[in-house]
Coordinates of C-alpha atoms and ligand atoms in Angstrom, one line a residue:
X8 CA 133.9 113.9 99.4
X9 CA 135.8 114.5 102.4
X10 CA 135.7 118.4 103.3
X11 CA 136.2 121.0 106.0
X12 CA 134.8 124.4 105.9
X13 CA 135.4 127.1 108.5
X14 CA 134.9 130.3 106.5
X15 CA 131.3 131.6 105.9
X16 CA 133.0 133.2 102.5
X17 CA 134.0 129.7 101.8
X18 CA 131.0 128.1 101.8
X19 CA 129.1 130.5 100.2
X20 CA 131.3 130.2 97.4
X21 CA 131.2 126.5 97.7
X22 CA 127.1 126.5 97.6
X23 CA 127.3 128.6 94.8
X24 CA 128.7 125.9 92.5
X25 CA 127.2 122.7 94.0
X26 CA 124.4 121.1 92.1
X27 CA 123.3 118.5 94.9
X28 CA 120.9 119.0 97.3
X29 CA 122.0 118.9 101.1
X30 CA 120.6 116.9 104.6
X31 CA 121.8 119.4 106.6
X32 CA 122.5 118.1 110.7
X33 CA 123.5 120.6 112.8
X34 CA 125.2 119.7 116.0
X35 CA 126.7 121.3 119.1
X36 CA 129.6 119.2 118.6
X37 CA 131.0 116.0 120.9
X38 CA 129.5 113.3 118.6
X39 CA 127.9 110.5 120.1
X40 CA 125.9 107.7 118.9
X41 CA 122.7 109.8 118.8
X42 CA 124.8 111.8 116.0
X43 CA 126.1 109.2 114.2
X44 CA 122.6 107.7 113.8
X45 CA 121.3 111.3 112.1
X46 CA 124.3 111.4 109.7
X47 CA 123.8 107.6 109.0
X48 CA 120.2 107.9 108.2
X49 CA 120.6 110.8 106.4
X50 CA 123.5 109.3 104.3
X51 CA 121.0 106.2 103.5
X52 CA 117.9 108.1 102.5
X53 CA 119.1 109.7 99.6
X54 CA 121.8 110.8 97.3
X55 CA 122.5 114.2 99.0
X56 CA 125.6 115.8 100.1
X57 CA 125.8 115.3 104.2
X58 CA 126.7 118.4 105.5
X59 CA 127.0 118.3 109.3
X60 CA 127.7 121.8 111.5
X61 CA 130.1 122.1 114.5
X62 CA 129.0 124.8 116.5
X63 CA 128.2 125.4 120.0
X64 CA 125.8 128.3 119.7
X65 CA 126.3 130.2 123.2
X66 CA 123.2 132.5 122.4
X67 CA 121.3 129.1 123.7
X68 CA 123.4 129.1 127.1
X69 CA 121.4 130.5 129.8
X70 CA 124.3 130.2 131.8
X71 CA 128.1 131.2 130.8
X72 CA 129.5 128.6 133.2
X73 CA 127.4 126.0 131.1
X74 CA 128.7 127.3 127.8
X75 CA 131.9 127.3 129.5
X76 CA 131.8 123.4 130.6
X77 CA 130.1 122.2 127.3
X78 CA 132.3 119.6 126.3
X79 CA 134.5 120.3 122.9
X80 CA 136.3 117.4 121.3
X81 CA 136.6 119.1 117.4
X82 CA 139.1 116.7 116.5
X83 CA 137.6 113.6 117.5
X84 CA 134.0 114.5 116.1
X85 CA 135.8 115.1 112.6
X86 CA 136.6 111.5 113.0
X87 CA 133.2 110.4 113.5
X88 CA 131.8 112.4 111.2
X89 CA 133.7 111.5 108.2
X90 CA 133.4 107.8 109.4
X91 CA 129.5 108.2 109.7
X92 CA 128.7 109.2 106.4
X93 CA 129.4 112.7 106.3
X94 CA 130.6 114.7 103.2
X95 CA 131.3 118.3 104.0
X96 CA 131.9 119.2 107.9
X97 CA 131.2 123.2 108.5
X98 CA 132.9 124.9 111.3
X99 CA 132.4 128.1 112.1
X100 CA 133.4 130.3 114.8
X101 CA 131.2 132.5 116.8
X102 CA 132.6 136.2 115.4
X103 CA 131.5 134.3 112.1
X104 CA 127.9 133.6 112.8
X105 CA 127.5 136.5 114.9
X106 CA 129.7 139.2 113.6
X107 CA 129.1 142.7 115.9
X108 CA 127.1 145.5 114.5
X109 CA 126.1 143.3 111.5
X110 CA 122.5 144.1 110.8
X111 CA 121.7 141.4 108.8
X112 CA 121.1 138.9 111.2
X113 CA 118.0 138.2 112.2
X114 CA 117.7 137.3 116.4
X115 CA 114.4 135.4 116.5
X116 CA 111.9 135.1 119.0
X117 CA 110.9 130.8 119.5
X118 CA 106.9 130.4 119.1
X119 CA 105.4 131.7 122.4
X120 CA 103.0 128.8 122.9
X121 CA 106.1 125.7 122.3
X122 CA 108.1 127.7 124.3
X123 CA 106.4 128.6 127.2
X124 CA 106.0 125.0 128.4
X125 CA 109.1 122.5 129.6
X126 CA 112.6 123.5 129.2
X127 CA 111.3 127.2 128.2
X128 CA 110.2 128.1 131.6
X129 CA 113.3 127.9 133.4
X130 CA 115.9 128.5 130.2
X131 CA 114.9 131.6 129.2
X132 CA 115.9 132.5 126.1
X133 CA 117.3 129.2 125.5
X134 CA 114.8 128.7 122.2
X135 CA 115.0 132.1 120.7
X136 CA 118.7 131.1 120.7
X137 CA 118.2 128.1 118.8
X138 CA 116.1 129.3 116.5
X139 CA 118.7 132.2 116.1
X140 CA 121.4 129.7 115.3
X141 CA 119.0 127.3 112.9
X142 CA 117.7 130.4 110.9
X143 CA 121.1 131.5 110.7
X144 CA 122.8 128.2 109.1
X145 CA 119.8 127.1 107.0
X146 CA 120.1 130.8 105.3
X147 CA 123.6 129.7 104.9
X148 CA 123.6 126.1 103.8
X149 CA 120.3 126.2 101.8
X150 CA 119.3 122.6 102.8
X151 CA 116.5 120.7 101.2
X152 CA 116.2 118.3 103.9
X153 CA 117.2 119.2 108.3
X154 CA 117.7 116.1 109.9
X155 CA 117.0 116.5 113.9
X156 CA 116.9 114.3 116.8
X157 CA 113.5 113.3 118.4
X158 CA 115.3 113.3 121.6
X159 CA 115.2 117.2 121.8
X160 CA 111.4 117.1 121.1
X161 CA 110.7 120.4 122.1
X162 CA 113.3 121.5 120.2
X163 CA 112.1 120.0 117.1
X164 CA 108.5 121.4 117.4
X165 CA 109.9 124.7 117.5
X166 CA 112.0 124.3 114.2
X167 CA 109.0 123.0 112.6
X168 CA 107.0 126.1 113.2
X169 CA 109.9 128.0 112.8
X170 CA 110.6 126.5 109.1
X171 CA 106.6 127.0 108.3
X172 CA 106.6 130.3 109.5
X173 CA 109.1 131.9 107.3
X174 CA 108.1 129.2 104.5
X175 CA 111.2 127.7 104.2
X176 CA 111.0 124.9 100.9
X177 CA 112.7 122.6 103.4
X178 CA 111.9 119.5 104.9
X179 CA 111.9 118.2 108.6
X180 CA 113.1 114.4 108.9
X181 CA 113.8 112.8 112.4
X182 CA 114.9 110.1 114.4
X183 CA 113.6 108.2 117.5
X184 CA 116.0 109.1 120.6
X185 CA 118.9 107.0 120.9
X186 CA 119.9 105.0 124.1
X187 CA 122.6 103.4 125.6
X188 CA 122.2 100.0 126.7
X189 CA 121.1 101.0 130.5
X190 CA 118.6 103.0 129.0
X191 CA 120.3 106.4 129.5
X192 CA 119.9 108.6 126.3
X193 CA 122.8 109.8 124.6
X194 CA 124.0 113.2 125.3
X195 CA 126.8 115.4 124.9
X196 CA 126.2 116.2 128.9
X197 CA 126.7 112.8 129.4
X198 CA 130.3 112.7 129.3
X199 CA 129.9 115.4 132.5
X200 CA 128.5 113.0 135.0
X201 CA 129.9 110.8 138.0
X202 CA 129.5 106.8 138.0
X203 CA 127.5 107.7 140.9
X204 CA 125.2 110.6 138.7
X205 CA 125.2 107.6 135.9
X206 CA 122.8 105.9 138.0
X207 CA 120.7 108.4 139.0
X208 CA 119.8 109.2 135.6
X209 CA 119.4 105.4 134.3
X210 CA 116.9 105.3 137.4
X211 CA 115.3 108.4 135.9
X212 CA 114.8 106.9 132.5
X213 CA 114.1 103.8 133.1
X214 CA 111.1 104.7 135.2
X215 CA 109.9 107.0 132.3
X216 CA 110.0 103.9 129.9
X217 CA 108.6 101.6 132.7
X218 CA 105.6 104.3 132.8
X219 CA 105.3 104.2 128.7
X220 CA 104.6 100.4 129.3
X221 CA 102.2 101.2 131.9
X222 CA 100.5 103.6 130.0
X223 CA 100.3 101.3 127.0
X224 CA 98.5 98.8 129.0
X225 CA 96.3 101.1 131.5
X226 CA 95.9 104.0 128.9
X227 CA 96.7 106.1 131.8
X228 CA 99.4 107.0 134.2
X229 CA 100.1 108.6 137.8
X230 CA 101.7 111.4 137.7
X231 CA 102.1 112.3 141.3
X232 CA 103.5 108.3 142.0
X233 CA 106.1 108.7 139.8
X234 CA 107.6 112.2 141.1
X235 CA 107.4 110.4 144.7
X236 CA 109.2 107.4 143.2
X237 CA 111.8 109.9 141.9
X238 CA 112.1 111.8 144.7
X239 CA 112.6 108.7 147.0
X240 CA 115.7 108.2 145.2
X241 CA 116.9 111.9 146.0
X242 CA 116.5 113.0 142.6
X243 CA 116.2 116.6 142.1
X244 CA 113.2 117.3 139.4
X245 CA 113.0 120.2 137.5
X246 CA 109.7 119.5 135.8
X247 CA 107.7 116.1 135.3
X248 CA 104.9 116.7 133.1
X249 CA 102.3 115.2 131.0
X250 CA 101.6 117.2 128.2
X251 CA 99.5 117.0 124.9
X252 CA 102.5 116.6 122.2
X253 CA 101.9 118.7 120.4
X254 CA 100.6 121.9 121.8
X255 CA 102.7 121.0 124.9
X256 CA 99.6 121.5 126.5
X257 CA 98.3 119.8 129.7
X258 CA 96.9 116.4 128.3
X259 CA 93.3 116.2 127.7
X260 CA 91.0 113.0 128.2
X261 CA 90.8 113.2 123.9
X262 CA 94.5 113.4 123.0
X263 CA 95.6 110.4 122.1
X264 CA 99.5 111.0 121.5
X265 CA 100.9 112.4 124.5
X266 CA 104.7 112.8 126.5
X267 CA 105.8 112.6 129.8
X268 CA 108.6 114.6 129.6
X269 CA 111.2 115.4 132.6
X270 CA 114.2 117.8 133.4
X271 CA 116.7 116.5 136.7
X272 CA 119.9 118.1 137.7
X273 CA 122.2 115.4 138.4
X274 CA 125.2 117.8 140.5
X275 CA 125.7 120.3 138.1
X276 CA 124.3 118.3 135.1
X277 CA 120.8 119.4 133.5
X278 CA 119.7 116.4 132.0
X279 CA 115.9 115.9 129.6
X280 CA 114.2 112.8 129.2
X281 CA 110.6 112.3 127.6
X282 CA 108.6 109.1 126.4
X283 CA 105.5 109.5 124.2
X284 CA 102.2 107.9 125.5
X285 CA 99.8 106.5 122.8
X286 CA 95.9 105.4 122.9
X287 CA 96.4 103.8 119.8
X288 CA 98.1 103.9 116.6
X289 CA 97.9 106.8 114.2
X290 CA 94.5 107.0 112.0
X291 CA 94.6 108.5 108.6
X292 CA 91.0 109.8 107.1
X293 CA 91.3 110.3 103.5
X294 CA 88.0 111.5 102.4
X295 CA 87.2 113.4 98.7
X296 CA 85.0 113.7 96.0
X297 CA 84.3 110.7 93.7
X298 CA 87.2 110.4 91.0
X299 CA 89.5 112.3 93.1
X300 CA 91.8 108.9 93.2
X301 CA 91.0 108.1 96.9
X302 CA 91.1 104.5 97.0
X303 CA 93.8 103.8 94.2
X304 CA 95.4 106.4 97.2
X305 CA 94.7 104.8 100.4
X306 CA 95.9 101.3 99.2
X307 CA 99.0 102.4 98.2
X308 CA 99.6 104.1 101.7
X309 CA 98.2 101.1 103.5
X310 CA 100.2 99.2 101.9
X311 CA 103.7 101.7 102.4
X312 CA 102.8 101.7 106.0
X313 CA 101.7 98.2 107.1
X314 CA 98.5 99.9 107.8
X315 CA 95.0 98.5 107.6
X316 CA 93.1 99.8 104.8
X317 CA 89.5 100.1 105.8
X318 CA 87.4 100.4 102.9
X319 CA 84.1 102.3 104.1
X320 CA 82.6 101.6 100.6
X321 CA 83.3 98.1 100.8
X322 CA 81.5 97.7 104.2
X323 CA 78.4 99.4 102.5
X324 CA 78.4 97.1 99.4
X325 CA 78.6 94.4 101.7
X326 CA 76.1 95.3 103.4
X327 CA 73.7 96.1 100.5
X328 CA 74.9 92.3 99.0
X329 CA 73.4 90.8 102.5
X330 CA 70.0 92.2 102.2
X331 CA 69.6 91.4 98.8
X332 CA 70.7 88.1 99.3
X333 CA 68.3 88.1 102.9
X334 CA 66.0 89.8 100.8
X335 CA 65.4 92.4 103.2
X336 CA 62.7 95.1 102.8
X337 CA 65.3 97.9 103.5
X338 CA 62.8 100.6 104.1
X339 CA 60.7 98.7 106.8
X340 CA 62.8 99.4 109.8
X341 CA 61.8 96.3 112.2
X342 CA 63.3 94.0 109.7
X343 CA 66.5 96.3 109.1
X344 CA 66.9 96.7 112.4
X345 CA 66.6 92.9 113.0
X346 CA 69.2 91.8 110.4
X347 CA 71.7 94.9 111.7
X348 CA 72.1 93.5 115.1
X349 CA 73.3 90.5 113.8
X350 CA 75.9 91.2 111.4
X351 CA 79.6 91.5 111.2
X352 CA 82.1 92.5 108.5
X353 CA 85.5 91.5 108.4
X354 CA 88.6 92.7 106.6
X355 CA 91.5 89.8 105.9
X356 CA 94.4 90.1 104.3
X357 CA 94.9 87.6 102.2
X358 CA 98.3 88.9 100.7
X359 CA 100.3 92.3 101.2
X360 CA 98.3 93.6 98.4
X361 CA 94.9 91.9 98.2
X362 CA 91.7 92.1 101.4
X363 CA 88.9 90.3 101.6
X364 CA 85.5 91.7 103.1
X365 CA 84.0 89.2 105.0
X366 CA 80.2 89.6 106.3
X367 CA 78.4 87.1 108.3
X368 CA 81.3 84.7 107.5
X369 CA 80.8 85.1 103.4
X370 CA 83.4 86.2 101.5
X371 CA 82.0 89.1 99.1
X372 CA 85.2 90.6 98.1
X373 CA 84.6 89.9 94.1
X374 CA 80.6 89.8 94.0
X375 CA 80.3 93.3 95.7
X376 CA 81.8 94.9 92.6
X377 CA 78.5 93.8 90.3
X378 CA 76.3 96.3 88.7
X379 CA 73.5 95.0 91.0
X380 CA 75.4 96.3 94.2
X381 CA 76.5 99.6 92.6
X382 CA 72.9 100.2 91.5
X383 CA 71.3 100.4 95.1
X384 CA 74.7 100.8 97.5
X385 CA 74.1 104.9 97.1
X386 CA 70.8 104.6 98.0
X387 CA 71.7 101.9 101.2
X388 CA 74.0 104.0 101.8
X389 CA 71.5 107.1 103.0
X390 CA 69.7 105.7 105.7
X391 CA 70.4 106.9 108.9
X392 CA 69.9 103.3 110.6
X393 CA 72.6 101.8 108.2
X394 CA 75.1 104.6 108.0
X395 CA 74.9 105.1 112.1
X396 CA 75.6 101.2 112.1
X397 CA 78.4 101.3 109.5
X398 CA 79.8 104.3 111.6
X399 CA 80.0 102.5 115.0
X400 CA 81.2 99.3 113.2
X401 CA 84.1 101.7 111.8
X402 CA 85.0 103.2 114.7
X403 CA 85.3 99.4 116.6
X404 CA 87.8 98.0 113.6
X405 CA 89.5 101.5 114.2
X406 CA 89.6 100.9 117.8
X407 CA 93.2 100.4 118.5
X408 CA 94.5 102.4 115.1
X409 CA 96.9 101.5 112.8
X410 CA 94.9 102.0 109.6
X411 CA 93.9 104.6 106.9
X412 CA 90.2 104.6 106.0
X413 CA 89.0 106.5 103.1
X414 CA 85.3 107.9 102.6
X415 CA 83.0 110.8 102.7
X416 CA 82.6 111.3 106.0
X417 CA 86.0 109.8 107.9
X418 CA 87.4 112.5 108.7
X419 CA 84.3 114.7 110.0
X420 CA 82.7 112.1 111.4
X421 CA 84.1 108.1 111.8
X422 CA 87.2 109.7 113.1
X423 CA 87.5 113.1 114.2
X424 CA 90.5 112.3 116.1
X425 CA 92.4 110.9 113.2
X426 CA 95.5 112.4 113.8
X427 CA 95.9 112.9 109.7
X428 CA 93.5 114.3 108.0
X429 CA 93.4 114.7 103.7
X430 CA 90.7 116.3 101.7
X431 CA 91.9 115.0 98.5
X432 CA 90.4 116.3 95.7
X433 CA 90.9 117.5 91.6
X434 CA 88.9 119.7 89.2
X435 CA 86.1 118.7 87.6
X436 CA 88.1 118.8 84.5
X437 CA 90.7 116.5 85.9
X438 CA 88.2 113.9 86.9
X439 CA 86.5 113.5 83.7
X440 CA 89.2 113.7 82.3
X441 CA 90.8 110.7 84.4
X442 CA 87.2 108.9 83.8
X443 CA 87.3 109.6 80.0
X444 CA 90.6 108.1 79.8
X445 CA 89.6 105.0 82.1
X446 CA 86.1 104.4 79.1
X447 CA 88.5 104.9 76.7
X448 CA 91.0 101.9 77.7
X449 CA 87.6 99.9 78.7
X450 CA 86.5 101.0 74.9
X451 CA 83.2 102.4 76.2
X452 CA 82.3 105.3 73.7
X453 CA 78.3 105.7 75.5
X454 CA 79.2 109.2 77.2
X455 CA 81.6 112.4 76.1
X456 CA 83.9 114.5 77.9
X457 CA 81.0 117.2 78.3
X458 CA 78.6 114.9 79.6
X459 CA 80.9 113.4 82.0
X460 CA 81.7 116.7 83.5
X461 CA 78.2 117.4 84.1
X462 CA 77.3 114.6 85.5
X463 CA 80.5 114.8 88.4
X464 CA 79.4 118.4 89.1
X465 CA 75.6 116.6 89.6
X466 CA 77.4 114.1 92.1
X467 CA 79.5 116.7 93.8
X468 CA 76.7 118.7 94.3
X469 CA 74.5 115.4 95.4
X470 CA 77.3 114.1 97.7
X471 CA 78.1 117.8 99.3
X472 CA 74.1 118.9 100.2
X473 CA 72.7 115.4 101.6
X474 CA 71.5 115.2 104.4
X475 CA 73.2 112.6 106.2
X476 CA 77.0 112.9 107.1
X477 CA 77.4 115.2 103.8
X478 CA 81.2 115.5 102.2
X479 CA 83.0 118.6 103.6
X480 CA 86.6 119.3 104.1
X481 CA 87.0 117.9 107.9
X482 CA 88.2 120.2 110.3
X483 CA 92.3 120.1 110.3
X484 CA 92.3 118.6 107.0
X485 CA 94.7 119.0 104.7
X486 CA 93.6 119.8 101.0
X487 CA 95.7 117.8 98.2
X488 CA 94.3 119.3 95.0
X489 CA 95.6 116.4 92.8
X490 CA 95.9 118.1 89.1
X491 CA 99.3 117.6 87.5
X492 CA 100.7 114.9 90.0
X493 CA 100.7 111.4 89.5
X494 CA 99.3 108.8 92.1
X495 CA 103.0 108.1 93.2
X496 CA 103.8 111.5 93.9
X497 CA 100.4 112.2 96.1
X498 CA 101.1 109.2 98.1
X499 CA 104.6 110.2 98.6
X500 CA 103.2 113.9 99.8
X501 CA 100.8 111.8 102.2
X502 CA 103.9 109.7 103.9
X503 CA 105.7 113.0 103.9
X504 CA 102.9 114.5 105.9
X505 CA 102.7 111.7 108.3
X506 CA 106.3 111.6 108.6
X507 CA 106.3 115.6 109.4
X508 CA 103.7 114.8 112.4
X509 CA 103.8 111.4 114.2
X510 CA 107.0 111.0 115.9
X511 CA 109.3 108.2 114.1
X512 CA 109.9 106.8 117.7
X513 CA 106.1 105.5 117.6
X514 CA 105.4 104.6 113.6
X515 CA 104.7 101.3 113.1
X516 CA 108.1 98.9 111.8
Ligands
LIG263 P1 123.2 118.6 119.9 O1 124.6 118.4 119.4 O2 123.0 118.2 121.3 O3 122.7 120.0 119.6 O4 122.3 117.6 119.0 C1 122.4 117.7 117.6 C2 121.3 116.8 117.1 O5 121.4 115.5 117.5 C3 119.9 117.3 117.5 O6 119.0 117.2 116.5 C4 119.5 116.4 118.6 O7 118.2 116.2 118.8 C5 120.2 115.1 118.1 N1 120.4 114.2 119.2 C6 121.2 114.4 120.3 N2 121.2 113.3 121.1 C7 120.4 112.4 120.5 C8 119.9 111.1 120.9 N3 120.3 110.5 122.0 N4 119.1 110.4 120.0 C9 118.7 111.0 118.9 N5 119.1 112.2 118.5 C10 119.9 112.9 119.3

């Protein structure tokens, strides 16, 4: 489908009778590559019309000059659009979206916080008018997905808690900010600049990507020696900053994902650059009651993002099949000390789907599983000396990210600064009945539905009051109340989550 729309009448009337869902992608117009690579990622995620916008929104000009200068090349981006992947091309004019004395549009305010740092402080305004515009055409277009470029980051944090705010059924996707081959980002202002400017800003970013690679080797950077490097080279800086990225905040010593973000004015050219800063890779802590489905869970995700899966339980077990096999007199701490400081567990991959636990060189994966273990692993599992072992042996495989651990306790206390965190959980009703139907397949007729309810509300409550690193809903967690869904559709809400917050620019390919 190859189609135009200028009229607001028009497309509401074409809305009316479409069936399909949309990826909406608005733009301000003068496709580049950046563009392209939105509508073609769209166009291959899905079966959804592609509807991109034309419209160069002056409410987000701070400046009419700047609105005035903005380069506009309709008939060319119709071109690229259709030739990107694009079904439906909307192209309003301004008296359209902002028709006078019409008191149905809402003009938003931008979220004070996100837009009081970076490009807020000196375009004032500039965010209320693109959230303005946004609200204005997702009213319109009823989207079920927004595709936006991670290159306006800023941007794209304020449309996130834009879209949550007014509980818009709509989802966020991005993409990692496109370059040219000297490094310079794509940009619509790009076409506005000297050879001479050109080279100002490829010095710009590349010293922002040299300083990512600095950062991922030093874990730290030097802020003040970069601005003198730029400023050597005569370039005028708005703002270089180092920000938590998030909040947008100034970075703190515990945030792990991070930006350097910059604004220069090449002539009369604003241009923004940023580059995210990571510790480590992303950490997902699933933790949940027993039977809420948490391992089945965490594999699946592991495996969906190349992520480690570290299987807290397993390193227990393992632990519990050493000092059986040592013979260990658990509860006479010189000894359990003794055999603690000399042990190691190891997680393999042996295939994309299978792991082996490894401790003190012994492979364990299969015989951990026996009654024996599962008869005295709960029991190993609550002393203090063990647990604070197991805990510091966690954090170490978790040391440079990367992986999705699932437990009791990862969230509030192996990782507190996983940067996803799910309390997943079901009824009682759900579990037994998941259990019920797991004895039934097995043939095991020993114990009814009654009896199995009571005795997960006995473990619940076992689990929740202990003493040691109880199960609680971590702080920042999100709860997935599992009941109704199948295991496909709660991993798929898990990727969507971690999709929605870590940057696509830094997942792991
Ligand atoms: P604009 O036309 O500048 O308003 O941009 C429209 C969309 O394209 C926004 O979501 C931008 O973030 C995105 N975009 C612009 N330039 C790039 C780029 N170089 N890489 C990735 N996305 C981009």
């Amino acid at each position: 489908m190859n189609k135009i729309i200028r009229k607001i009448e028009e497309l509401e009337e074409w809305r009316r009778h479409l069936k399909s869902d949309i990826n909406f992608i608005p733009t301000m117009g003068n496709l580049h590559y950046g563009h392209q690579k939105l509508i073609s990622t769209a166009k291959s995620s899905n079966c959804n019309i592609n509807l991109v916008s034309i419209f160069v929104n002056p409410l987000q000009f701070d400046s009419k000059k700047d609105l005035k200068s903005y380069p506009k090349t309709v008939d060319k981006d119709i071109e690229i659009a259709f030739s990107t992947g694009t079904d439906v091309i909307f192209i309003p004019n301004t008296i359209d979206i902002y028709p006078p004395n019409n008191k149905s549009i809402s003009y938003l305010k931008a979220s004070k916080e996100l837009s009081s740092a970076l490009c807020g402080i000196t375009r004032k305004g500039h965010f209320d008018g693109v959230c303005t515009v946004i609200y204005r055409l997702l009213k319109l277009i009823q989207p079920k997905n927004l595709y936006l470029g991670e290159k306006d980051w800023q941007q794209l944090l304020i449309l996130k808690n834009l879209v949550s705010e007014k509980k818009l059924n709509i989802n966020i996707l991005s993409i990692p900010t496109q370059r040219d081959s000297d490094g310079i980002p794509f940009s619509s202002r790009n076409n506005l600049l000297s050879k001479n400017e050109k080279t100002i800003v490829k010095f710009f970013s590349n010293e922002l990507v040299h300083s990512q690679k600095v950062f991922k080797k030093d874990k730290k950077i030097e802020l003040n020696q970069i601005i003198k490097k730029l400023q050597s080279k005569n370039i005028s800086i708005e703002y270089l900053e180092h920000l938590n990225a998030y909040s947008l905040k100034k970075v703190q010593k515990e945030d792990n994902i991070s930006i350097l973000a910059g604004a220069i004015k090449c002539g009369k050219t604003r241009l923004i650059d940023h580059v995210f800063l990571m510790k480590r890779n992303p950490i997902i802590a699933i933790d949940g009651p027993a039977g809420s489905g948490k391992s089945t869970i965490t594999k699946l995700i592991a495996k969906k993002l190349k992520f480690l899966y570290l299987d807290t339980g397993a390193m227990y077990r393992a632990l519990s099949w050493l000092l059986i096999k040592e013979k260990i007199d658990y509860n006479e701490k010189s000894e359990l000390n003794k055999i603690l400081s000399n042990v190691s567990i190891i997680f393999k991959t042996n295939s994309i789907s299978h792991q082996d636990v490894f401790i003190n060189k012994f492979c364990v994966t299969e015989e951990i599983r026996s009654q024996k273990i599962s008869s005295i692993v709960s029991k190993i599992s609550s002393i203090k000396e063990i647990r604070d072992f197991l805990v510091k042996e966690q954090r170490k495989i978790g040391e440079s990210g990367g992986l999705v651990a699932e437990g009791r306790d990862i969230g509030s206390t192996v990782f507190p600064d996983a940067e996803i965190k799910i309390y997943l959980t079901a009824s009682i009703e759900e579990r037994a009945k998941r259990r019920k139907s797991e004895l039934d397949i097995r043939g095991s007729k020993e114990i009814d539905f009654n009896q199995l309810k009571e005795l997960i509300r006995k473990r619940d409550l076992d689990d929740s009051t202990r003493e040691i690193s109880p199960l609680t809903k971590a702080k920042g967690a999100i709860e997935l109340i599992t009941d109704g869904y199948s295991i496909n559709e709660v991993v798929e809400k898990i990727i969507n989550i971690y999709n929605f917050k870590i940057p696509k620019e830094i997942q792991i390919e």
